[in-house]
Coordinates of C-alpha atoms and ligand atoms in Angstrom, one line a residue:
M214 CA -66.8 -57.8 46.7
A215 CA -65.9 -60.9 44.6
Q216 CA -68.2 -63.8 44.9
I217 CA -66.6 -67.1 46.1
V218 CA -68.2 -70.5 45.3
D219 CA -67.2 -74.1 46.0
G220 CA -67.1 -76.8 43.4
M221 CA -65.3 -79.7 41.9
I222 CA -63.0 -79.7 38.9
I223 CA -64.6 -82.0 36.4
K224 CA -62.5 -81.3 33.3
A225 CA -59.0 -80.0 32.5
T226 CA -58.0 -79.1 29.0
G227 CA -56.0 -76.4 27.2
G228 CA -54.9 -74.6 30.4
F229 CA -58.5 -74.3 31.6
Y230 CA -60.2 -76.0 34.5
Y231 CA -63.9 -76.5 34.4
V232 CA -65.5 -76.4 37.9
Q233 CA -68.9 -77.8 38.5
T234 CA -70.6 -75.7 41.2
E235 CA -74.1 -76.1 42.5
N236 CA -75.5 -73.8 39.9
S237 CA -73.2 -73.8 36.9
L238 CA -70.1 -74.9 35.1
V239 CA -67.4 -72.3 35.6
E240 CA -64.4 -71.9 33.3
C241 CA -61.2 -71.1 35.3
R242 CA -57.6 -70.4 34.9
A243 CA -55.7 -71.4 38.0
R244 CA -53.9 -68.6 39.8
G245 CA -50.1 -68.5 39.7
V246 CA -49.9 -69.1 43.4
F247 CA -50.6 -72.8 42.9
R248 CA -47.8 -73.1 40.3
K249 CA -45.3 -71.5 42.7
R250 CA -46.3 -74.0 45.4
E251 CA -45.8 -76.8 42.9
Q252 CA -49.4 -77.7 43.5
S253 CA -51.5 -77.7 40.3
P254 CA -55.2 -78.4 40.4
L255 CA -56.4 -81.8 39.2
V256 CA -59.7 -83.2 38.0
G257 CA -61.5 -84.4 41.1
D258 CA -60.2 -81.6 43.3
Q259 CA -62.6 -79.8 45.6
V260 CA -61.9 -76.2 45.0
Q261 CA -62.8 -72.6 45.8
V262 CA -63.5 -70.4 42.9
E263 CA -63.6 -66.6 42.8
L264 CA -66.1 -65.6 40.1
T265 CA -65.0 -63.0 37.6
G266 CA -68.1 -63.4 35.4
E267 CA -71.2 -65.4 35.1
N268 CA -69.4 -68.5 34.0
S269 CA -65.8 -67.6 34.5
G270 CA -63.5 -67.3 37.5
S271 CA -60.2 -68.5 39.0
V272 CA -59.4 -71.3 41.4
T273 CA -58.2 -69.7 44.6
A274 CA -57.9 -72.8 46.9
I275 CA -57.7 -76.5 46.7
A276 CA -59.0 -78.7 49.5
P277 CA -56.6 -81.4 50.9
R278 CA -56.7 -84.5 48.8
K279 CA -57.3 -88.0 50.1
N280 CA -55.1 -89.3 47.2
F281 CA -54.1 -88.6 43.6
L282 CA -52.5 -90.0 40.6
I283 CA -50.2 -88.1 38.1
R284 CA -51.0 -90.6 35.3
P285 CA -53.9 -90.3 34.8
P286 CA -54.1 -86.9 36.6
V287 CA -57.0 -87.3 38.9
A288 CA -57.5 -86.6 42.7
N289 CA -59.7 -88.1 45.4
I290 CA -60.2 -91.4 43.6
D291 CA -62.3 -94.1 45.2
R292 CA -61.8 -96.9 42.7
V293 CA -59.8 -97.4 39.5
F294 CA -60.9 -99.6 36.6
L295 CA -57.8 -101.0 35.1
V296 CA -58.9 -101.7 31.5
T297 CA -57.0 -104.3 29.4
S298 CA -58.1 -105.7 26.1
I299 CA -57.7 -109.4 25.3
R300 CA -56.4 -108.4 21.9
E301 CA -55.7 -105.2 19.9
P302 CA -53.7 -104.3 21.9
L303 CA -52.6 -107.5 23.7
P304 CA -52.6 -107.6 27.5
N305 CA -49.3 -106.8 29.3
T306 CA -49.4 -108.3 32.7
L307 CA -46.3 -106.4 33.9
V308 CA -48.0 -103.1 33.1
L309 CA -51.2 -104.2 34.8
D310 CA -49.4 -105.5 37.9
K311 CA -47.6 -102.2 38.2
M312 CA -50.9 -100.3 38.0
I313 CA -52.4 -102.6 40.6
A314 CA -49.5 -102.1 43.0
I315 CA -49.7 -98.3 42.7
A316 CA -53.4 -98.4 43.4
E317 CA -52.9 -100.7 46.4
Y318 CA -50.1 -98.4 47.7
K319 CA -52.3 -95.4 47.4
G320 CA -55.3 -97.0 49.0
I321 CA -57.4 -96.9 45.8
Q322 CA -59.6 -100.0 45.1
P323 CA -58.3 -101.6 41.8
L324 CA -61.0 -103.3 39.7
L325 CA -60.0 -105.2 36.5
V326 CA -61.8 -105.0 33.2
I327 CA -61.0 -107.3 30.4
T328 CA -62.5 -105.9 27.1
K329 CA -63.1 -107.2 23.6
S330 CA -64.2 -110.6 24.9
D331 CA -65.9 -111.0 21.6
L332 CA -62.5 -111.5 20.0
E333 CA -61.0 -114.2 22.1
D334 CA -61.5 -116.4 25.2
C335 CA -60.5 -114.4 28.3
G336 CA -60.7 -117.3 30.8
E337 CA -57.0 -117.6 31.6
L338 CA -56.4 -113.9 32.3
E339 CA -59.6 -113.6 34.2
Q340 CA -58.6 -116.5 36.4
I341 CA -55.2 -115.1 37.3
Y342 CA -56.8 -111.9 38.7
H343 CA -59.9 -113.5 40.1
R344 CA -57.8 -116.0 42.1
A345 CA -55.5 -113.2 43.3
G346 CA -58.5 -111.6 44.9
F347 CA -59.7 -108.9 42.5
L348 CA -63.1 -108.2 41.1
V349 CA -62.8 -108.9 37.4
F350 CA -65.2 -107.8 34.7
T351 CA -65.0 -109.5 31.4
V352 CA -66.9 -107.4 28.8
S353 CA -67.6 -106.7 25.2
A354 CA -68.8 -103.2 24.3
Q355 CA -69.7 -104.7 21.0
S356 CA -72.0 -107.5 22.1
G357 CA -72.9 -105.9 25.4
N358 CA -71.7 -108.9 27.4
G359 CA -70.8 -108.0 31.0
V360 CA -71.7 -104.4 30.6
D361 CA -74.5 -104.5 33.3
A362 CA -72.0 -105.6 36.0
V363 CA -69.7 -102.7 35.2
R364 CA -72.6 -100.2 35.3
Y365 CA -73.5 -101.5 38.8
E366 CA -70.0 -100.7 40.1
M367 CA -69.8 -97.4 38.2
D368 CA -73.0 -96.0 39.7
K369 CA -71.6 -96.3 43.2
P370 CA -70.9 -92.9 45.0
G371 CA -67.5 -91.3 44.7
I372 CA -65.0 -91.0 41.9
S373 CA -64.2 -93.9 39.6
V374 CA -61.4 -93.7 37.1
F375 CA -61.0 -95.6 33.8
T376 CA -57.4 -96.1 32.8
G377 CA -55.4 -98.4 30.5
N378 CA -53.5 -98.5 27.3
S379 CA -54.7 -96.4 24.4
G380 CA -57.2 -98.4 22.2
V381 CA -58.3 -100.9 24.8
G382 CA -61.8 -99.6 24.7
K383 CA -62.3 -97.4 27.7
S384 CA -64.5 -94.8 26.0
S385 CA -66.4 -97.5 24.1
L386 CA -67.2 -99.3 27.4
L387 CA -68.4 -96.0 29.0
N388 CA -70.7 -95.5 26.0
A389 CA -72.0 -99.0 26.3
V390 CA -72.7 -98.5 30.0
H391 CA -74.4 -95.1 29.4
P392 CA -75.2 -94.5 25.7
G393 CA -76.2 -90.9 26.5
L394 CA -72.5 -90.1 27.2
A395 CA -71.7 -90.3 23.5
I396 CA -67.9 -90.1 24.0
R397 CA -65.8 -90.1 20.9
T398 CA -64.0 -93.4 20.3
G399 CA -61.3 -94.3 17.8
E400 CA -60.2 -96.8 15.2
I401 CA -57.3 -99.0 16.0
S402 CA -54.3 -98.1 13.7
Q403 CA -53.7 -101.4 11.9
K404 CA -50.1 -100.6 11.2
L405 CA -49.1 -99.8 14.8
G406 CA -51.5 -102.2 16.4
R407 CA -52.4 -99.6 18.9
G408 CA -54.8 -96.7 19.4
R409 CA -54.1 -93.2 18.5
H410 CA -55.1 -91.5 21.7
T411 CA -58.6 -90.7 20.8
T412 CA -59.4 -89.3 24.2
T413 CA -57.1 -86.3 24.8
H414 CA -58.2 -84.9 28.2
V415 CA -59.5 -86.1 31.5
E416 CA -63.2 -85.6 32.1
L417 CA -65.5 -86.6 34.9
Y418 CA -69.0 -87.7 33.9
Q419 CA -71.8 -87.7 36.5
M420 CA -73.6 -91.0 36.8
P421 CA -77.3 -91.4 37.5
G422 CA -76.5 -92.8 40.9
G423 CA -74.6 -89.6 41.8
G424 CA -71.1 -90.8 41.4
Y425 CA -68.5 -89.6 38.9
V426 CA -66.5 -91.5 36.4
A427 CA -63.4 -90.2 34.7
D428 CA -62.5 -91.2 31.1
T429 CA -58.8 -90.6 30.6
P430 CA -56.5 -90.7 27.6
G431 CA -54.8 -94.0 27.2
F432 CA -51.1 -94.3 28.0
S433 CA -48.3 -96.0 26.2
T434 CA -46.3 -98.3 28.5
V435 CA -43.4 -95.8 28.8
E436 CA -45.5 -93.2 30.5
L437 CA -46.8 -95.1 33.5
E438 CA -47.3 -93.6 36.9
R439 CA -44.0 -93.9 38.7
F440 CA -44.0 -96.5 41.4
D441 CA -40.6 -95.6 42.8
K442 CA -42.1 -94.1 45.9
I443 CA -42.7 -97.7 47.0
K444 CA -39.8 -99.1 49.0
K445 CA -38.7 -102.6 48.0
E446 CA -39.7 -103.9 51.5
E447 CA -43.2 -102.5 50.9
L448 CA -43.7 -104.1 47.5
S449 CA -44.9 -107.5 48.7
G450 CA -47.7 -105.7 50.6
C451 CA -48.9 -104.3 47.2
F452 CA -49.5 -107.9 45.9
R453 CA -52.5 -108.8 48.0
E454 CA -52.4 -112.6 47.4
F455 CA -48.9 -112.8 48.9
A456 CA -50.3 -111.9 52.3
D457 CA -51.2 -115.5 53.1
Y458 CA -47.5 -116.6 52.7
T459 CA -45.1 -113.7 53.6
G460 CA -45.3 -114.5 57.3
Q461 CA -44.2 -118.1 56.8
C462 CA -40.9 -117.6 55.0
R463 CA -37.8 -119.0 56.7
F464 CA -36.0 -115.7 56.9
A465 CA -37.7 -112.6 58.3
D466 CA -36.1 -110.4 55.8
C467 CA -37.0 -112.6 52.8
S468 CA -37.4 -110.7 49.6
H469 CA -39.6 -113.4 48.1
T470 CA -37.5 -113.4 44.9
K471 CA -35.1 -116.4 45.3
E472 CA -34.5 -117.4 48.9
Q473 CA -34.5 -120.9 50.3
G474 CA -37.6 -121.6 52.4
C475 CA -39.6 -118.8 50.8
A476 CA -43.3 -119.5 51.3
V477 CA -44.3 -117.2 48.4
L478 CA -42.0 -119.1 46.0
A479 CA -43.5 -122.4 47.3
A480 CA -47.0 -121.0 46.6
V481 CA -45.9 -120.1 43.0
E482 CA -44.4 -123.6 42.7
D483 CA -47.7 -125.3 43.7
G484 CA -49.8 -122.9 41.6
S485 CA -51.5 -121.1 44.5
V486 CA -49.9 -117.8 43.3
A487 CA -49.9 -117.1 39.6
A488 CA -46.4 -117.3 38.1
S489 CA -47.0 -114.1 36.0
R490 CA -47.9 -112.1 39.1
H491 CA -44.7 -113.3 40.8
K492 CA -42.7 -112.5 37.7
S493 CA -44.0 -108.9 37.8
Y494 CA -43.1 -108.7 41.5
C495 CA -39.5 -109.8 40.8
A496 CA -39.1 -107.3 37.9
M497 CA -40.5 -104.5 40.0
Y498 CA -38.3 -105.5 43.0
E499 CA -35.2 -105.4 40.8
E500 CA -36.2 -101.9 39.7
L501 CA -36.8 -100.7 43.2
K502 CA -33.5 -102.2 44.5
L503 CA -31.6 -99.8 42.2
I504 CA -33.2 -96.7 43.7
K505 CA -31.2 -94.9 46.4
E506 CA -33.0 -93.5 49.4
W507 CA -32.2 -89.9 48.4
E508 CA -33.6 -90.5 44.9
R509 CA -37.0 -91.5 46.3
K510 CA -38.0 -87.9 47.1
Ligands
GTP584 N1 -64.2 -106.1 18.9 C1 -64.3 -105.1 19.8 N2 -63.7 -103.9 19.6 C2 -63.9 -102.9 20.5 C3 -64.5 -103.2 21.8 N3 -64.5 -102.1 22.5 C4 -63.8 -101.1 21.8 N4 -63.4 -101.7 20.6 C5 -62.7 -101.0 19.5 O1 -61.4 -100.6 20.0 C6 -61.1 -99.3 19.4 C7 -60.6 -98.3 20.5 O2 -61.7 -98.0 21.3 P1 -61.8 -96.7 22.3 O3 -63.0 -96.9 23.1 O4 -61.6 -95.5 21.5 O5 -60.5 -97.0 23.1 P2 -59.9 -96.0 24.3 O6 -59.3 -97.0 25.3 O7 -60.9 -95.1 24.8 O8 -58.6 -95.3 23.6 P3 -58.0 -93.9 24.0 O9 -59.0 -92.9 24.1 O10 -57.0 -93.6 22.8 O11 -57.2 -94.1 25.2 C8 -62.3 -98.9 18.6 O12 -62.0 -99.2 17.2 C9 -63.4 -99.7 19.1 O13 -64.4 -99.9 18.2 C10 -65.1 -104.5 22.0 O14 -65.7 -104.8 23.0 N5 -64.9 -105.4 21.0
MG585 MG1 -60.9 -93.0 24.9
ZN586 ZN1 -40.3 -115.2 51.0

């Protein structure tokens, strides 16, 4: 009789899944049954494996997920580190705010990491997100500044994910936090001003504290996780600092984009809500407005 073991997928590459079981790392090809059900295994999935050899087998069942992302493809995420560099590449607050909104919508704790602080002052960007109510880590993998604080968060139990544009320094930061990881990092392409996707697969690394951290390939801005499952009425709930104001608008169905008597707009006006955050909100709201209900599926 075939032997069945439980484990967690810690790496996916080249059509193989690597499942960490209590005793070993098992190389698996997922069975066709999952493809037919349109459910493909993800890194972070708790799975059942049927062993076919000492270190090989196939995934036969996936446990229900508490959440998942398609980009980066990881399941059962407890916190996501949204990594942005202050330069090379430059920060894009709309991309960042989209990522934050998706995390909030999915119930994943978003944490902000501003890297390459050795290149430029990060105060302004840091303030925008700190005042909005997020934990912000300003770090330099080069000088080691701020690395201890990130290590402290990463060593917490559960699954943490590092995501952000290619070249922002995700792998470099992971290496600075735990030099033993020795993850390959890349050079910034001077001509394009962006990285060249040095990390090519998702992999979970176990931390000394027992938690897991996923390094992921960077994205370019066109391949963001889709946020179109969010209804436009739900969007303001994905901007946590709006919560103090949304109940005080003159109209109950206020969209917080342009209405008279909008308390969110007043807060933007007096500087309590960052203008860049509200600008991102409006851009996303316009996108969501165009989506028909039947397209949301
Ligand atoms: N000045 C400076 N450069 C850094 C810092 N962190 C990373 N870099 C540089 O940024 C480039 C990209 O770093 P990576 O760690 O490979 O970036 P990544 O986000 O993992 O990129 P992908 O794997 O392509 O998604 C490398 O040339 C690093 O040396 C930093 O704190 N300061
Ligand atoms: Mg990398
Ligand atoms: Zn309003």
